[in-house]
Structure formats: C-alpha cells, structure tokens
PDB file of C-alpha atoms in Angstrom:
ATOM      1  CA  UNK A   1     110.596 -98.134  66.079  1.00  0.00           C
ATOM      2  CA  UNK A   2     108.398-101.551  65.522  1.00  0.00           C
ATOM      3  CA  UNK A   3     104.881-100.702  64.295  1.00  0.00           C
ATOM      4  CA  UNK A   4     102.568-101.445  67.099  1.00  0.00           C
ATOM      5  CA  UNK A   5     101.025-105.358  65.823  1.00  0.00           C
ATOM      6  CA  UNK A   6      97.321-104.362  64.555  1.00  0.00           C
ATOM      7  CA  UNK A   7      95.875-107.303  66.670  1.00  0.00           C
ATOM      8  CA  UNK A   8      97.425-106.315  70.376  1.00  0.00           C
ATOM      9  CA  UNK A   9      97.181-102.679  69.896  1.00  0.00           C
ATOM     10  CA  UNK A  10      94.045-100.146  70.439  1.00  0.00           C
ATOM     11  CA  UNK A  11      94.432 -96.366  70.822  1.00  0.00           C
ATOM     12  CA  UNK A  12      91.958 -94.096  71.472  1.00  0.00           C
ATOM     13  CA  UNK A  13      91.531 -90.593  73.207  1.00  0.00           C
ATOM     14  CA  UNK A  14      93.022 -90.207  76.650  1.00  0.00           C
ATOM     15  CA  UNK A  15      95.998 -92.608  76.183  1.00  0.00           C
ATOM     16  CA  UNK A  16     100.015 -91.421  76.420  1.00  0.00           C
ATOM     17  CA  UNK A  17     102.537 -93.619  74.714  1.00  0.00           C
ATOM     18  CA  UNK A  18     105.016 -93.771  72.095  1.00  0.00           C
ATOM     19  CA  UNK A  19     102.632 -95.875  70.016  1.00  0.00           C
ATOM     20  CA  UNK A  20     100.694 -92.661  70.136  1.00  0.00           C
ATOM     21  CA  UNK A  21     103.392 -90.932  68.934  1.00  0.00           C
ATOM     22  CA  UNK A  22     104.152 -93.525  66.237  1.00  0.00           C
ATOM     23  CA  UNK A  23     100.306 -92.980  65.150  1.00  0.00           C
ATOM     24  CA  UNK A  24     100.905 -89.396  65.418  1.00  0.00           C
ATOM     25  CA  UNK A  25     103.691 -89.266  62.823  1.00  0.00           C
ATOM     26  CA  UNK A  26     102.292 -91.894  60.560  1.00  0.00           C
ATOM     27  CA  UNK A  27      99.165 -89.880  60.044  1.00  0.00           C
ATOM     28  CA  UNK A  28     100.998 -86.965  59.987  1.00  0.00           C
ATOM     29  CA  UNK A  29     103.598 -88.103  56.615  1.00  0.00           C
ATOM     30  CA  UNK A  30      99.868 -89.115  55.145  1.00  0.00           C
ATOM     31  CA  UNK A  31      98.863 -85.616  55.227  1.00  0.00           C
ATOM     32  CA  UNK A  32      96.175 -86.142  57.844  1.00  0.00           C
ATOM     33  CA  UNK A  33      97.312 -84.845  61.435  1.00  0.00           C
ATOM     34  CA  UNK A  34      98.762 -80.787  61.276  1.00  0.00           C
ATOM     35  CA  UNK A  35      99.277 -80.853  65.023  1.00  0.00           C
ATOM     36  CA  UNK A  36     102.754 -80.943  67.358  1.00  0.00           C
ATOM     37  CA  UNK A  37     103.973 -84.316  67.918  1.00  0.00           C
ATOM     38  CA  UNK A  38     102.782 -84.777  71.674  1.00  0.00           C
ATOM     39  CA  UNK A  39     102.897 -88.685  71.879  1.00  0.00           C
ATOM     40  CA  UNK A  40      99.126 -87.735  73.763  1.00  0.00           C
ATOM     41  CA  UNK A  41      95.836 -89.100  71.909  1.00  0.00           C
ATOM     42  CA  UNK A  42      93.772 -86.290  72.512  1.00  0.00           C
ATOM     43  CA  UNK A  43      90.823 -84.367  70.409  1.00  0.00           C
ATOM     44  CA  UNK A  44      92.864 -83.651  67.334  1.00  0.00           C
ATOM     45  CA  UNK A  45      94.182 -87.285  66.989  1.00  0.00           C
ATOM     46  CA  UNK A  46      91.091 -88.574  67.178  1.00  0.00           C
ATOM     47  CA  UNK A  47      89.621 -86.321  64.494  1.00  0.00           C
ATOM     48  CA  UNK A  48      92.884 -87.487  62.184  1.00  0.00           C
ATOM     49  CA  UNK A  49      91.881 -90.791  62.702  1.00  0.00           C
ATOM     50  CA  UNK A  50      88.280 -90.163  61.795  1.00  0.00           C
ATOM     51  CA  UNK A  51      89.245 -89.127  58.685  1.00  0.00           C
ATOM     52  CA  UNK A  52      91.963 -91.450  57.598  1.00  0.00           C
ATOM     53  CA  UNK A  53      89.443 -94.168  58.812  1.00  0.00           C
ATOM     54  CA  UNK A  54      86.144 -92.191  56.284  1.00  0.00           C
ATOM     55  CA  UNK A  55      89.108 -92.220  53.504  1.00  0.00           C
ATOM     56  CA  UNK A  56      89.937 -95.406  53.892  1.00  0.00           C
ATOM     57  CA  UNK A  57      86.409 -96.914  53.865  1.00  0.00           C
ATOM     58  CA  UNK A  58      86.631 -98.012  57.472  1.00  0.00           C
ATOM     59  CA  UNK A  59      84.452 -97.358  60.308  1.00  0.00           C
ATOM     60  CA  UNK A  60      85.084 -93.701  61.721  1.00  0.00           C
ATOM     61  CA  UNK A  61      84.717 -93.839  65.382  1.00  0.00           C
ATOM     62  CA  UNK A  62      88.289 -92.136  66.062  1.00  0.00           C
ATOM     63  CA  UNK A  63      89.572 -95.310  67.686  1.00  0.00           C
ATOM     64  CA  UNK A  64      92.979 -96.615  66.231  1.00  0.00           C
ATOM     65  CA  UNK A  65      91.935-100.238  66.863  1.00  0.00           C
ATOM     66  CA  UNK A  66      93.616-103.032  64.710  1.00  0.00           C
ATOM     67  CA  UNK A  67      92.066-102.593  61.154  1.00  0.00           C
ATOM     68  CA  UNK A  68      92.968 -98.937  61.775  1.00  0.00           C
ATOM     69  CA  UNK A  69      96.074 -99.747  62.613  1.00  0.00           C
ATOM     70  CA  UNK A  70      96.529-102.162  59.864  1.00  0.00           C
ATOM     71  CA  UNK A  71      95.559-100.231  57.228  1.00  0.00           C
ATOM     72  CA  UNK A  72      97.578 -97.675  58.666  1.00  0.00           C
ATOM     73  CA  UNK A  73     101.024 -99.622  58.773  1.00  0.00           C
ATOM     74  CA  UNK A  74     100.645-100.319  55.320  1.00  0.00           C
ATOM     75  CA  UNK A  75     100.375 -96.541  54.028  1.00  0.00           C
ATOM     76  CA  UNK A  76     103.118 -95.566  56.263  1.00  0.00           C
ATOM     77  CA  UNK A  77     106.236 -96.857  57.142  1.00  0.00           C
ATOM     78  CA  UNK A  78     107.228 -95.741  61.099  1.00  0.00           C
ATOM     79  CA  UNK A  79     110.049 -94.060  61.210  1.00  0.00           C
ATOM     80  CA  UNK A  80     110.222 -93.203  65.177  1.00  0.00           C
ATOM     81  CA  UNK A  81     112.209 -89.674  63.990  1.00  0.00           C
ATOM     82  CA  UNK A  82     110.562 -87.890  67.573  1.00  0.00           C
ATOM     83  CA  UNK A  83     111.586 -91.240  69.624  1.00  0.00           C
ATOM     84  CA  UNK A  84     115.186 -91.099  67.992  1.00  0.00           C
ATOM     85  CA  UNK A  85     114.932 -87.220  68.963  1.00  0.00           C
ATOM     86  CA  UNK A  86     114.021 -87.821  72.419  1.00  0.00           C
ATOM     87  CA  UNK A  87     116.876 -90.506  72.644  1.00  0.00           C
ATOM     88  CA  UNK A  88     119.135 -88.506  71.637  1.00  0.00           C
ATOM     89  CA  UNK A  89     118.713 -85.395  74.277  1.00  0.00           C
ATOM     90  CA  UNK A  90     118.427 -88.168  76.604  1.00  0.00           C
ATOM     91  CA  UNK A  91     121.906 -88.988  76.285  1.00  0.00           C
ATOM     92  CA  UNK A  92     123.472 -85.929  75.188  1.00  0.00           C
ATOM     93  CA  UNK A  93     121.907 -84.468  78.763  1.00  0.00           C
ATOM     94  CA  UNK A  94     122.011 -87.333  80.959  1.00  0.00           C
ATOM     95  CA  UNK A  95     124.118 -90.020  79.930  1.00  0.00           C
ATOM     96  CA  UNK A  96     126.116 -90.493  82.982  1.00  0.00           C
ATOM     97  CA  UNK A  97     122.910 -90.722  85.145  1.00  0.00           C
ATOM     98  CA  UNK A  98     120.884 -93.333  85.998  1.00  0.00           C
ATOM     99  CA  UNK A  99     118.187 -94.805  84.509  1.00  0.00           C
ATOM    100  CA  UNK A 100     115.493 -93.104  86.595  1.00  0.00           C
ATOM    101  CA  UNK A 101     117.571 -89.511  85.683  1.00  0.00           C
ATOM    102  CA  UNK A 102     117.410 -90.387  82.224  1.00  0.00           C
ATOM    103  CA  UNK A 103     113.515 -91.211  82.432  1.00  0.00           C
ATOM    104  CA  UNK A 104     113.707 -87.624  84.244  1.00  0.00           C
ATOM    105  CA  UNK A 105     114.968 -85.423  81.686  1.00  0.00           C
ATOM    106  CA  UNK A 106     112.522 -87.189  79.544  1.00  0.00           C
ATOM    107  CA  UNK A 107     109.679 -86.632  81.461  1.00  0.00           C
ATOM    108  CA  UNK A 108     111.236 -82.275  81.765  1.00  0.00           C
ATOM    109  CA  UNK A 109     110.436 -82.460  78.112  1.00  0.00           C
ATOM    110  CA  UNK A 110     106.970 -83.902  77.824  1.00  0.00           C
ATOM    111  CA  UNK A 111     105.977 -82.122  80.870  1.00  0.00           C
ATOM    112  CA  UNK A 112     107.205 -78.985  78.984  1.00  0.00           C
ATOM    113  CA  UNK A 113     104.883 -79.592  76.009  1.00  0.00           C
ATOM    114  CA  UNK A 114     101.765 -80.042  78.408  1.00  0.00           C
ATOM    115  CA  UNK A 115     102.762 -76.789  79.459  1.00  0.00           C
ATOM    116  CA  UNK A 116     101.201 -73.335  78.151  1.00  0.00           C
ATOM    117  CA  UNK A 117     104.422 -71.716  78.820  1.00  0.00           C
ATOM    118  CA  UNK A 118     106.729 -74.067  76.089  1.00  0.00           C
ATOM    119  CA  UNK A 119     105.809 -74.923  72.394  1.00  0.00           C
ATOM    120  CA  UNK A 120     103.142 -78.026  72.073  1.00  0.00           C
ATOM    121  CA  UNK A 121     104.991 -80.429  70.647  1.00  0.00           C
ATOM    122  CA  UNK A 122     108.587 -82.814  71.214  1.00  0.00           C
ATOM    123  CA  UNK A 123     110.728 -81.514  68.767  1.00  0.00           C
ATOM    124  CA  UNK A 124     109.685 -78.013  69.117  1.00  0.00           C
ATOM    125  CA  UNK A 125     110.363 -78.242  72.918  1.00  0.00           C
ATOM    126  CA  UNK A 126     113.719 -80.310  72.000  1.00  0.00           C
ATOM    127  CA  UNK A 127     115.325 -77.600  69.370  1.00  0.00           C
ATOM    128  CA  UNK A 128     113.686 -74.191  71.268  1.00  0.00           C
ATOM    129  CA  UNK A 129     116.464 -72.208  71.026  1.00  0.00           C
ATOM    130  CA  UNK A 130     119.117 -71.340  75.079  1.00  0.00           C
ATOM    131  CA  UNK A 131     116.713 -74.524  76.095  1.00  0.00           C
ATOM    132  CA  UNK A 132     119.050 -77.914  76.667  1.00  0.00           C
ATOM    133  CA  UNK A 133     122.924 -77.395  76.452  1.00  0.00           C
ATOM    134  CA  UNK A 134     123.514 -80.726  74.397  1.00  0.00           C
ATOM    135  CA  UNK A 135     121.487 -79.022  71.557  1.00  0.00           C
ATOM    136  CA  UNK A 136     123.796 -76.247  71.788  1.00  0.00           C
ATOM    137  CA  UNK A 137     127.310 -77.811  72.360  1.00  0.00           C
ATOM    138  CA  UNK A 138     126.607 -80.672  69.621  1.00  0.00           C
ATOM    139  CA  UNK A 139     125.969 -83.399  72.344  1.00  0.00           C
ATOM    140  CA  UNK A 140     122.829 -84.109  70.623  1.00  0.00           C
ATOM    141  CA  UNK A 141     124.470 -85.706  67.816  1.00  0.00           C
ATOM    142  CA  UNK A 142     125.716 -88.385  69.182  1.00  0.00           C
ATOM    143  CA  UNK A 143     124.585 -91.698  68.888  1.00  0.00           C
ATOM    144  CA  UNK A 144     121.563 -92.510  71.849  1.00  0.00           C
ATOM    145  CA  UNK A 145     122.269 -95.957  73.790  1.00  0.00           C
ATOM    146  CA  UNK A 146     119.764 -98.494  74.076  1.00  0.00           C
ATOM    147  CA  UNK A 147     119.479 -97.454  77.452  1.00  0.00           C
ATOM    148  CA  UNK A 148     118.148 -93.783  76.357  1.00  0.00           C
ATOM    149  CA  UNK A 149     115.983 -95.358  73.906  1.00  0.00           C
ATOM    150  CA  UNK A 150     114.659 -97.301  77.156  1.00  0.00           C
ATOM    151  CA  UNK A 151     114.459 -93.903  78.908  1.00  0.00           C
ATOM    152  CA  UNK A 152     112.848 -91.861  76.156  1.00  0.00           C
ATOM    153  CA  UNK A 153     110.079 -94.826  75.834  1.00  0.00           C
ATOM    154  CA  UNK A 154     109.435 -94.992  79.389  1.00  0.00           C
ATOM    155  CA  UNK A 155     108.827 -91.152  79.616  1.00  0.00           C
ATOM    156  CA  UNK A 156     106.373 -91.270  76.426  1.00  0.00           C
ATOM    157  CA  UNK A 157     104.416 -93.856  78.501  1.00  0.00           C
ATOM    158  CA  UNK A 158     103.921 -91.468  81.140  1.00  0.00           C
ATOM    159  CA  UNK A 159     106.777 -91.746  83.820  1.00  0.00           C
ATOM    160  CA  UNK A 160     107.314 -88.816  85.182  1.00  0.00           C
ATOM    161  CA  UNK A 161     109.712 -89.096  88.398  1.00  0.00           C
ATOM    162  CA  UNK A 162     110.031 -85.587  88.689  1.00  0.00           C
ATOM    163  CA  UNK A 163     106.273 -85.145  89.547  1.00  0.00           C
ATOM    164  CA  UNK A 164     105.836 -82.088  87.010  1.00  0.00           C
ATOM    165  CA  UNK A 165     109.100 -80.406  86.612  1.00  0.00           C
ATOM    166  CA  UNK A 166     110.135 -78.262  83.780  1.00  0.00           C
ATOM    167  CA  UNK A 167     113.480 -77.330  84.648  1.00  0.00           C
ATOM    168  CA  UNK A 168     116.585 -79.314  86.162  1.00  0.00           C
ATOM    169  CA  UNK A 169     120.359 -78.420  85.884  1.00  0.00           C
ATOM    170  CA  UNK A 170     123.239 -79.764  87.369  1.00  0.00           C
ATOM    171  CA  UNK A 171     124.462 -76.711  90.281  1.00  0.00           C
ATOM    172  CA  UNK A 172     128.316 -78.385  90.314  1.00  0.00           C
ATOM    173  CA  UNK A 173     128.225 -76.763  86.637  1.00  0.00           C
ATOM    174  CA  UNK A 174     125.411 -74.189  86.017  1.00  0.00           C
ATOM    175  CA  UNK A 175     125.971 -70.560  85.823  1.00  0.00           C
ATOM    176  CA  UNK A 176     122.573 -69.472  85.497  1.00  0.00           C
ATOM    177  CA  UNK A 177     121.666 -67.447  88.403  1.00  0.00           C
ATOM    178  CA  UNK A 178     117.818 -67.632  87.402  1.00  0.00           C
ATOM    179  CA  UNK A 179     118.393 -71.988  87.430  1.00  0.00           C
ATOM    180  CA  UNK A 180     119.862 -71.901  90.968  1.00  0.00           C
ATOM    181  CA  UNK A 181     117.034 -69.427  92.027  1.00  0.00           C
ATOM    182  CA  UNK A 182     114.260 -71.713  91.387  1.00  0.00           C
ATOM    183  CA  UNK A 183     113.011 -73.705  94.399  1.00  0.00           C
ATOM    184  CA  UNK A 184     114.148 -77.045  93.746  1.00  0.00           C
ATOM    185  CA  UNK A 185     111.215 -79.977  93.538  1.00  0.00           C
ATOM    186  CA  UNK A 186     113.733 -83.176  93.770  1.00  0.00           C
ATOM    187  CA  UNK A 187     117.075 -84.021  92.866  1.00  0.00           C
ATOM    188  CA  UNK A 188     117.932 -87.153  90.997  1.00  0.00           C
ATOM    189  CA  UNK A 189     121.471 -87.827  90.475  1.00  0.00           C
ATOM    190  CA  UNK A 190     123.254 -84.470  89.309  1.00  0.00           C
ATOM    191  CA  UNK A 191     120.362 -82.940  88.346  1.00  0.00           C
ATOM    192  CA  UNK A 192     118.160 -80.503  90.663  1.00  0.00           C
ATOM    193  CA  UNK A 193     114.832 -80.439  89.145  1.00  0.00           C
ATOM    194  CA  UNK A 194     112.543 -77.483  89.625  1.00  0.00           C
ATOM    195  CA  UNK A 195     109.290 -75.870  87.985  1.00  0.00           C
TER     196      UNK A 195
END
C-alpha cells in the first residue's frame, strides 16, 4: 500500500477509507492504537493520534493532517497486511464475479464489523472461524488480482452495494438450510445477499 502523501491527505474523526486503515496499523506497530482494525476514524483513533501527536511534540488536536502524517510515515513503514487480507477473501470468494460482486463481499465484511453481532475488527471478521468458505478450503491463499485489490479499496472507502448485508452465498452450491432461509436483500451475480 502507498503511504497516503502528507501534503494531499487529512484524516480526522468520521472518515472511512483505507488510508484510515493504513493510519490505523501504522499507529498500531508504534504501540499507540490497541483497537480492531476497522479502516473507520472514530473516537479511539483520534485519541491514538492525540497521543502520538503529544509524543511527538506536535500539536494534539486528533487530526492526522500532513505533519501528522509525515512524522508518522517516517516511524512506520505501511505495510497494508488488512488491505492484502481483504484482497485476498475477495478473490478466494468472488473471483469469478464482477467487479461490483467483488466490491460486495467486501462491503459483507466491513458491514459485519459495524455490526454488534460479529467481532470489531477486519481480520477478526475475515478468520472467525465456519464464517467464509475460502478461509476454510485454502482459497484464501491464493494470490489477490489487482482487480480485488481494486475491490477491497473501494469497499474500505465506503461502497457498500449490498445496502447493509451481512450474509450472501451462492444457492446453485450452498447447503446451509439456515443461508437459504434468510430473506434475501439483492442478488449480485451468484451471490444472494441477505442480513
């Protein structure tokens, strides 16, 4: 993942995007953010900010403007492990579908860590164990397109073209009786999505 550039970038609380998430892991491999990788800039990113910014002699308003950032992408290098994670579902679940069914299953996931009812951050929704067949079948480790990478960004900057779900599963293949009993919300390619 390329560091956001310290001059175009400015993140504060309310914002969604991978360069969110980027911030998110950089402060958290400096020791600073404890929190589930959400790719969301809410309360507790802004108070891991704050205190980066007070340890770093900078002015602690919370906002990841471009000293912050600066100063940050010097300390720590982004890696983009979540983003390559996200990717990689992406494909191993929806490789044959479109673009917009690729954004989909990306959006299932985020959508799932807004949720009360999943764990609060990407990974932990990703590897929840009986969750996405390509973790179990090995799908998930192989190599992501650029296309998923695409996909995976577009759903960390808040596309959602399932309008909420947290479910989908393809009924030509599912054997779940609970999947095929929940009302479906859309269906995008193969995939019925539901809530």
């Amino acid at each position: 993942m390329v560091a956001p550039s310290a001059g175009a970038q400015k993140l504060e609380q309310g914002v969604q995007s991978e360069h969110v998430l980027q911030l998110q892991e950089q402060l958290r491999d400096l020791g600073y953010f404890k929190a589930g990788l959400t790719g969301y800039y809410g309360s507790i990113t802004k108070s891991a900010v704050r205190q980066f910014q007070q340890a770093q002699g900078l002015s602690a308003d919370g906002i990841a403007g471009p000293a912050t950032l600066n100063r940050l992408n010097k300390k720590a290098k982004a890696e983009g492990e979540t983003l390559r994670q996200l990717a990689k579902l992406i494909h191993g679940e929806a490789r044959g579908e479109s673009f917009e069914g690729q954004v989909a299953v990306g959006a299932v996931v985020l959508n799932r860590v807004q949720s009360n009812a999943f764990p609060s951050s990407i990974p932990q929704v990703i590897f929840q164990k009986g969750q996405f067949t390509a973790i179990d079948d090995g799908q998930f480790n192989t190599k992501p397109t650029a296309t998923s990478y695409k996909a995976a960004r577009k759903a960390l900057n808040g596309a959602d073209p399932t309008n909420g779900a947290l479910y989908y599963y393809n009924p030509k293949i599912a054997t779940s009786l609970w999947s095929k009993s929940r009302p479906t919300l859309l269906t995008i390619g193969q995939h019925d999505f539901t809530r």
